[in-house]
Amino acid sequence: MDAELVVQDDISSNRNASSASRPALYISIILGAALAACAYKLRTDGIFACQAVGYTSDRYLSYCHNSGYGDYEHGAFWFDLEPSIRNFAANAEVLFLGSSRMQLALSTRATADWFSSSSARYYLMGFGYNENTDLARELLLKFKPKAKVYVVNIERFFDRTVTVPAGAVMRDPAAKGRYEVKRLWQLVHRPICQSLPMICGDQYVIFRSRETGAFSVAGLGQFKGAAVSYNQSVDQAAVQNEAAIGKEFLSELPVKRECIILTTVPYPQTKVAAVNALAKALGMKLVWPEVDQLQTFDGSHLDRPSAERWSRAFLQAAAPQIRKCLADSRESRP
């Protein structure tokens, strides 16, 4: 009888232990599944969808091509999340304004070498999302740049349409917190993806120089290139509307009119006639070198070889104007 009681007690104890362990097992399974789902989302729809190849002491991640991370550069500038960029932009002698087309066309060795040989500081302050005067004006007011020359990529720039990221940083009270989180994710992303690149994706990613604003890109395999071509059509109503905005914006730049250089970066179906008409309506000349056989990597932005050739030609064409303005400003210093 005693032996039977012992056996029954053992069976009862095992049942109780098994029952007690089930909630812990379920919790472990749920937590494991949640962690796996979180890791999968970060890998496919977050910063880990992009590689970390472009980080340096000078470069931060500006954009990762997915809806979970996307834009960082707008918040970095607006909220001073990368504090040194304000100093570099404000103290540049030549300040470039425009879109990502301008950014990629001038983020070249040819540009860096030209300014180095001229002992001049430059800054590329263009943005993705076809950014325009709406954000540029506000950033110029915040940064108070000391530039002696402004170069403006005018195609689609003289526009007051508020882009999604510009609207977020300027008007959404919660935006600063979201962009601060994006900055913190870079502190995790960089060591993990540099040490274990195989666990991170290969989405299109842009890294940006704090010192010059220049872009460095990776993950281009998902795009299909196209040759640069030209469109001779002109929408006169659009030209007049852009000219009105342009005259107001350019009048606010604190330099002589001859120290404002207008250009446009070519792409497939470049509206060259419309842009020339816009420059004429502004009473200014378009500095636009004709370079043959240019290619884009995605149907919009010049690929690296084409950007090197175009930026070299542009700076050669703009050199007399830039050098004269810089020389005049230096001679006028007390």
Short mmCIF file of C-alpha atoms in Angstrom, two decimals:
data_model
loop_
_atom_site.label_atom_id
_atom_site.label_comp_id
_atom_site.label_asym_id
_atom_site.label_seq_id
_atom_site.Cartn_x
_atom_site.Cartn_y
_atom_site.Cartn_z
CA MET A 1 0.00 0.00 0.00
CA ASP A 2 2.79 2.46 0.89
CA ALA A 3 4.54 1.75 -2.44
CA GLU A 4 1.32 2.48 -4.34
CA LEU A 5 0.96 5.83 -2.53
CA VAL A 6 4.54 6.74 -3.43
CA VAL A 7 3.91 5.94 -7.10
CA GLN A 8 0.70 7.95 -7.10
CA ASP A 9 2.47 10.88 -5.43
CA ASP A 10 5.21 10.77 -8.08
CA ILE A 11 2.64 10.75 -10.89
CA SER A 12 0.77 13.63 -9.27
CA SER A 13 4.01 15.62 -8.86
CA ASN A 14 4.98 15.08 -12.48
CA ARG A 15 1.52 16.21 -13.63
CA ASN A 16 1.76 19.33 -11.47
CA ALA A 17 5.26 20.10 -12.73
CA SER A 18 4.13 19.60 -16.31
CA SER A 19 1.13 21.86 -15.78
CA ALA A 20 3.28 24.50 -14.16
CA SER A 21 5.80 24.47 -17.02
CA ARG A 22 3.21 24.92 -19.78
CA PRO A 23 2.63 28.69 -19.27
CA ALA A 24 6.38 29.28 -19.29
CA LEU A 25 6.70 27.26 -22.49
CA TYR A 26 3.88 29.15 -24.15
CA ILE A 27 5.41 32.49 -23.12
CA SER A 28 8.79 31.41 -24.50
CA ILE A 29 7.20 30.41 -27.81
CA ILE A 30 5.30 33.69 -28.05
CA LEU A 31 8.38 35.75 -27.17
CA GLY A 32 10.46 33.80 -29.66
CA ALA A 33 7.90 34.34 -32.39
CA ALA A 34 7.67 38.04 -31.56
CA LEU A 35 11.43 38.43 -31.67
CA ALA A 36 11.62 36.56 -34.95
CA ALA A 37 8.87 38.75 -36.43
CA CYS A 38 10.63 41.87 -35.20
CA ALA A 39 13.97 40.73 -36.67
CA TYR A 40 12.27 39.88 -39.97
CA LYS A 41 10.60 43.31 -40.13
CA LEU A 42 13.90 45.09 -39.40
CA ARG A 43 15.58 42.99 -42.09
CA THR A 44 12.92 43.58 -44.75
CA ASP A 45 11.30 46.91 -43.84
CA GLY A 46 13.78 48.70 -41.60
CA ILE A 47 17.34 49.91 -41.52
CA PHE A 48 18.74 46.36 -41.71
CA ALA A 49 17.38 46.08 -45.24
CA CYS A 50 20.39 48.21 -46.21
CA GLN A 51 24.10 47.56 -46.00
CA ALA A 52 26.50 49.62 -43.87
CA VAL A 53 29.27 49.94 -46.46
CA GLY A 54 29.17 53.73 -46.63
CA TYR A 55 29.63 54.74 -43.00
CA THR A 56 32.83 56.65 -42.21
CA SER A 57 33.83 59.21 -39.62
CA ASP A 58 32.49 61.78 -42.10
CA ARG A 59 29.45 59.95 -43.55
CA TYR A 60 26.10 59.02 -42.01
CA LEU A 61 23.18 57.09 -43.48
CA SER A 62 20.92 59.60 -45.21
CA TYR A 63 18.31 57.30 -46.80
CA CYS A 64 17.42 53.59 -46.77
CA HIS A 65 14.99 52.55 -49.50
CA ASN A 66 11.99 51.11 -47.67
CA SER A 67 8.89 52.41 -45.93
CA GLY A 68 10.09 51.43 -42.46
CA TYR A 69 13.16 53.70 -42.49
CA GLY A 70 13.26 55.81 -45.67
CA ASP A 71 14.33 59.41 -45.24
CA TYR A 72 16.70 60.59 -42.52
CA GLU A 73 18.40 63.60 -44.14
CA HIS A 74 15.45 65.97 -43.77
CA GLY A 75 15.33 65.40 -40.02
CA ALA A 76 19.12 65.48 -39.71
CA PHE A 77 19.17 69.01 -41.16
CA TRP A 78 15.98 70.38 -39.63
CA PHE A 79 16.49 69.06 -36.09
CA ASP A 80 20.31 69.37 -35.97
CA LEU A 81 20.67 65.64 -35.41
CA GLU A 82 24.07 65.77 -37.13
CA PRO A 83 25.24 69.06 -35.58
CA SER A 84 28.38 69.51 -37.66
CA ILE A 85 26.45 69.78 -40.93
CA ARG A 86 25.06 73.18 -39.99
CA ASN A 87 28.58 74.51 -39.44
CA PHE A 88 29.89 73.09 -42.73
CA ALA A 89 26.89 74.32 -44.73
CA ALA A 90 26.95 77.76 -43.12
CA ASN A 91 30.67 78.26 -43.78
CA ALA A 92 30.79 76.98 -47.36
CA GLU A 93 31.91 79.56 -49.90
CA VAL A 94 29.92 77.91 -52.69
CA LEU A 95 26.51 76.51 -51.77
CA PHE A 96 24.60 74.19 -54.13
CA LEU A 97 20.80 73.96 -53.93
CA GLY A 98 18.52 71.50 -55.70
CA SER A 99 17.33 67.92 -55.83
CA SER A 100 18.95 64.50 -55.58
CA ARG A 101 19.79 64.77 -59.29
CA MET A 102 22.08 67.66 -58.47
CA GLN A 103 23.44 65.84 -55.43
CA LEU A 104 24.47 62.74 -57.35
CA ALA A 105 25.74 64.63 -60.39
CA LEU A 106 28.15 66.65 -58.25
CA SER A 107 29.08 64.06 -55.62
CA THR A 108 32.20 63.24 -57.59
CA ARG A 109 35.96 63.17 -57.41
CA ALA A 110 35.99 65.84 -60.12
CA THR A 111 34.04 68.20 -57.85
CA ALA A 112 36.19 67.52 -54.81
CA ASP A 113 39.40 67.97 -56.81
CA TRP A 114 38.24 71.23 -58.42
CA PHE A 115 37.41 72.85 -55.10
CA SER A 116 40.55 71.51 -53.48
CA SER A 117 42.70 73.01 -56.23
CA SER A 118 40.81 76.30 -55.84
CA SER A 119 41.21 76.26 -52.03
CA ALA A 120 37.48 76.85 -51.70
CA ARG A 121 34.89 75.25 -49.44
CA TYR A 122 31.69 73.92 -51.00
CA TYR A 123 28.52 72.26 -49.77
CA LEU A 124 25.86 70.29 -51.64
CA MET A 125 22.59 71.15 -49.89
CA GLY A 126 20.17 69.34 -52.15
CA PHE A 127 17.59 66.77 -51.06
CA GLY A 128 15.65 63.82 -52.36
CA TYR A 129 11.90 63.81 -53.04
CA ASN A 130 12.33 66.61 -55.64
CA GLU A 131 12.75 69.09 -52.82
CA ASN A 132 12.17 72.74 -53.69
CA THR A 133 12.24 76.31 -52.41
CA ASP A 134 9.73 75.50 -49.66
CA LEU A 135 12.36 73.72 -47.54
CA ALA A 136 15.43 75.50 -48.94
CA ARG A 137 14.18 78.93 -47.86
CA GLU A 138 13.56 77.78 -44.30
CA LEU A 139 16.94 76.06 -44.01
CA LEU A 140 18.74 79.15 -45.30
CA LEU A 141 17.00 81.20 -42.61
CA LYS A 142 18.05 78.68 -39.96
CA PHE A 143 21.63 78.19 -41.13
CA LYS A 144 22.43 81.79 -42.17
CA PRO A 145 25.09 80.69 -44.70
CA LYS A 146 28.08 82.86 -45.56
CA ALA A 147 28.28 81.62 -49.16
CA LYS A 148 29.68 83.95 -51.80
CA VAL A 149 28.31 81.87 -54.68
CA TYR A 150 25.01 79.99 -55.00
CA VAL A 151 24.52 77.29 -57.62
CA VAL A 152 20.86 76.37 -58.16
CA ASN A 153 19.60 73.36 -60.10
CA ILE A 154 16.40 75.04 -61.29
CA GLU A 155 14.46 72.18 -62.90
CA ARG A 156 11.42 71.60 -60.62
CA PHE A 157 13.05 73.69 -57.88
CA PHE A 158 10.95 76.87 -58.05
CA ASP A 159 7.89 75.28 -56.55
CA ARG A 160 6.00 75.76 -53.29
CA THR A 161 4.58 72.24 -53.13
CA VAL A 162 5.29 70.80 -49.70
CA THR A 163 6.89 67.38 -50.02
CA VAL A 164 6.00 64.63 -47.56
CA PRO A 165 9.29 64.67 -45.58
CA ALA A 166 9.51 68.48 -45.58
CA GLY A 167 5.97 68.72 -44.30
CA ALA A 168 6.72 66.20 -41.59
CA VAL A 169 9.82 67.89 -40.20
CA MET A 170 8.41 71.41 -40.38
CA ARG A 171 4.86 70.77 -39.17
CA ASP A 172 4.51 67.45 -37.33
CA PRO A 173 5.29 67.78 -33.59
CA ALA A 174 6.01 64.04 -33.38
CA ALA A 175 8.52 64.06 -36.25
CA LYS A 176 11.55 64.96 -34.12
CA GLY A 177 11.10 61.86 -31.98
CA ARG A 178 10.84 59.62 -35.03
CA TYR A 179 14.00 61.04 -36.57
CA GLU A 180 15.88 60.76 -33.28
CA VAL A 181 14.99 57.06 -33.23
CA LYS A 182 16.31 56.73 -36.79
CA ARG A 183 19.59 58.30 -35.68
CA LEU A 184 19.87 55.86 -32.77
CA TRP A 185 19.25 52.89 -35.08
CA GLN A 186 22.36 53.86 -37.04
CA LEU A 187 24.44 53.28 -33.90
CA VAL A 188 23.24 49.65 -33.94
CA HIS A 189 23.15 49.18 -37.70
CA ARG A 190 26.74 50.21 -38.38
CA PRO A 191 28.60 47.68 -36.18
CA ILE A 192 26.24 44.78 -36.87
CA CYS A 193 26.07 45.12 -40.67
CA GLN A 194 29.77 45.90 -41.00
CA SER A 195 30.66 42.83 -38.94
CA LEU A 196 27.98 40.52 -40.39
CA PRO A 197 27.00 41.94 -43.80
CA MET A 198 25.33 38.67 -44.79
CA ILE A 199 22.46 39.26 -42.33
CA CYS A 200 21.63 42.67 -43.81
CA GLY A 201 19.86 43.43 -47.07
CA ASP A 202 21.00 45.22 -50.20
CA GLN A 203 18.36 47.89 -50.71
CA TYR A 204 19.28 51.21 -52.28
CA VAL A 205 21.02 53.32 -49.65
CA ILE A 206 22.50 56.82 -49.58
CA PHE A 207 25.27 57.92 -47.25
CA ARG A 208 25.99 61.63 -46.92
CA SER A 209 29.12 63.58 -46.08
CA ARG A 210 28.84 65.92 -43.12
CA GLU A 211 31.64 68.10 -44.52
CA THR A 212 30.48 68.58 -48.12
CA GLY A 213 26.96 67.12 -48.25
CA ALA A 214 28.08 64.76 -51.03
CA PHE A 215 26.17 61.52 -51.60
CA SER A 216 27.64 58.01 -51.71
CA VAL A 217 25.23 55.29 -52.88
CA ALA A 218 25.04 51.49 -52.80
CA GLY A 219 22.48 48.81 -53.67
CA LEU A 220 21.98 49.87 -57.28
CA GLY A 221 21.25 46.36 -58.60
CA GLN A 222 17.48 46.82 -58.36
CA PHE A 223 17.43 49.67 -60.88
CA LYS A 224 17.43 49.78 -64.65
CA GLY A 225 19.47 52.49 -66.32
CA ALA A 226 18.51 54.68 -69.26
CA ALA A 227 20.28 57.10 -71.55
CA VAL A 228 19.98 60.86 -71.16
CA SER A 229 17.75 62.47 -73.80
CA TYR A 230 16.18 65.89 -74.38
CA ASN A 231 12.66 67.26 -74.65
CA GLN A 232 12.13 70.50 -76.56
CA SER A 233 8.55 71.16 -75.44
CA VAL A 234 7.75 74.26 -73.36
CA ASP A 235 4.74 74.90 -71.13
CA GLN A 236 4.73 78.70 -71.07
CA ALA A 237 2.23 78.92 -68.19
CA ALA A 238 4.42 76.66 -66.05
CA VAL A 239 7.51 78.67 -66.95
CA GLN A 240 5.86 81.94 -65.89
CA ASN A 241 4.64 80.43 -62.63
CA GLU A 242 8.10 79.07 -61.80
CA ALA A 243 9.71 82.35 -62.82
CA ALA A 244 7.55 84.28 -60.35
CA ILE A 245 8.60 81.97 -57.52
CA GLY A 246 12.20 81.99 -58.72
CA LYS A 247 12.49 85.78 -58.82
CA GLU A 248 11.26 86.03 -55.25
CA PHE A 249 13.58 83.27 -54.01
CA LEU A 250 16.70 84.49 -55.83
CA SER A 251 16.13 88.06 -54.62
CA GLU A 252 16.47 86.78 -51.05
CA LEU A 253 19.93 85.30 -51.59
CA PRO A 254 22.50 87.64 -49.99
CA VAL A 255 24.90 87.80 -52.94
CA LYS A 256 25.21 89.78 -56.16
CA ARG A 257 23.11 88.47 -59.01
CA GLU A 258 26.21 87.56 -61.01
CA CYS A 259 27.21 85.24 -58.17
CA ILE A 260 24.09 83.10 -58.62
CA ILE A 261 24.62 80.31 -61.15
CA LEU A 262 21.65 78.50 -62.67
CA THR A 263 21.98 75.02 -64.10
CA THR A 264 20.07 71.81 -64.69
CA VAL A 265 21.35 68.24 -64.45
CA PRO A 266 20.40 66.12 -67.49
CA TYR A 267 18.28 62.97 -67.32
CA PRO A 268 16.03 61.06 -69.76
CA GLN A 269 13.69 63.58 -71.41
CA THR A 270 15.46 66.60 -69.90
CA LYS A 271 13.20 69.62 -70.43
CA VAL A 272 16.06 71.63 -71.83
CA ALA A 273 13.93 74.12 -73.78
CA ALA A 274 11.67 74.78 -70.79
CA VAL A 275 14.63 75.26 -68.44
CA ASN A 276 16.30 77.66 -70.88
CA ALA A 277 13.02 79.56 -71.13
CA LEU A 278 12.86 79.71 -67.33
CA ALA A 279 16.41 81.09 -67.07
CA LYS A 280 15.55 83.69 -69.71
CA ALA A 281 12.39 84.69 -67.81
CA LEU A 282 14.57 85.17 -64.73
CA GLY A 283 16.86 87.40 -66.75
CA MET A 284 19.81 85.07 -66.25
CA LYS A 285 21.99 82.70 -68.21
CA LEU A 286 21.84 78.92 -67.82
CA VAL A 287 25.24 77.29 -67.30
CA TRP A 288 24.65 73.96 -68.96
CA PRO A 289 27.49 72.05 -70.62
CA GLU A 290 26.54 69.70 -73.43
CA VAL A 291 28.12 66.32 -72.70
CA ASP A 292 27.50 63.40 -75.06
CA GLN A 293 26.43 59.84 -74.22
CA LEU A 294 25.39 60.35 -70.61
CA GLN A 295 23.69 57.50 -68.78
CA THR A 296 21.54 57.23 -65.67
CA PHE A 297 21.62 54.27 -63.30
CA ASP A 298 17.89 54.42 -62.61
CA GLY A 299 16.27 56.46 -65.35
CA SER A 300 16.68 59.69 -63.35
CA HIS A 301 20.14 60.11 -61.77
CA LEU A 302 23.47 60.11 -63.61
CA ASP A 303 25.59 57.02 -63.05
CA ARG A 304 29.09 57.48 -61.64
CA PRO A 305 31.06 57.72 -64.92
CA SER A 306 28.53 60.15 -66.39
CA ALA A 307 28.45 62.23 -63.21
CA GLU A 308 32.25 62.52 -63.27
CA ARG A 309 32.18 63.73 -66.86
CA TRP A 310 29.26 66.11 -66.39
CA SER A 311 30.52 67.66 -63.13
CA ARG A 312 33.95 68.23 -64.66
CA ALA A 313 32.38 69.96 -67.67
CA PHE A 314 30.03 72.02 -65.49
CA LEU A 315 32.79 73.28 -63.21
CA GLN A 316 34.93 74.13 -66.19
CA ALA A 317 32.06 76.21 -67.62
CA ALA A 318 31.21 77.85 -64.29
CA ALA A 319 34.82 78.38 -63.16
CA PRO A 320 35.27 81.99 -64.35
CA GLN A 321 32.09 83.10 -62.58
CA ILE A 322 32.86 81.20 -59.37
CA ARG A 323 36.48 82.37 -59.20
CA LYS A 324 35.60 86.01 -59.82
CA CYS A 325 32.99 86.03 -57.05
CA LEU A 326 35.34 84.31 -54.60
CA ALA A 327 38.20 86.66 -55.48
CA ASP A 328 35.99 89.73 -55.07
CA SER A 329 34.76 88.54 -51.67
CA ARG A 330 38.26 87.78 -50.44
CA GLU A 331 39.61 91.14 -51.58
CA SER A 332 36.79 92.94 -49.76
CA ARG A 333 37.65 91.37 -46.42
CA PRO A 334 39.07 93.82 -43.86
#
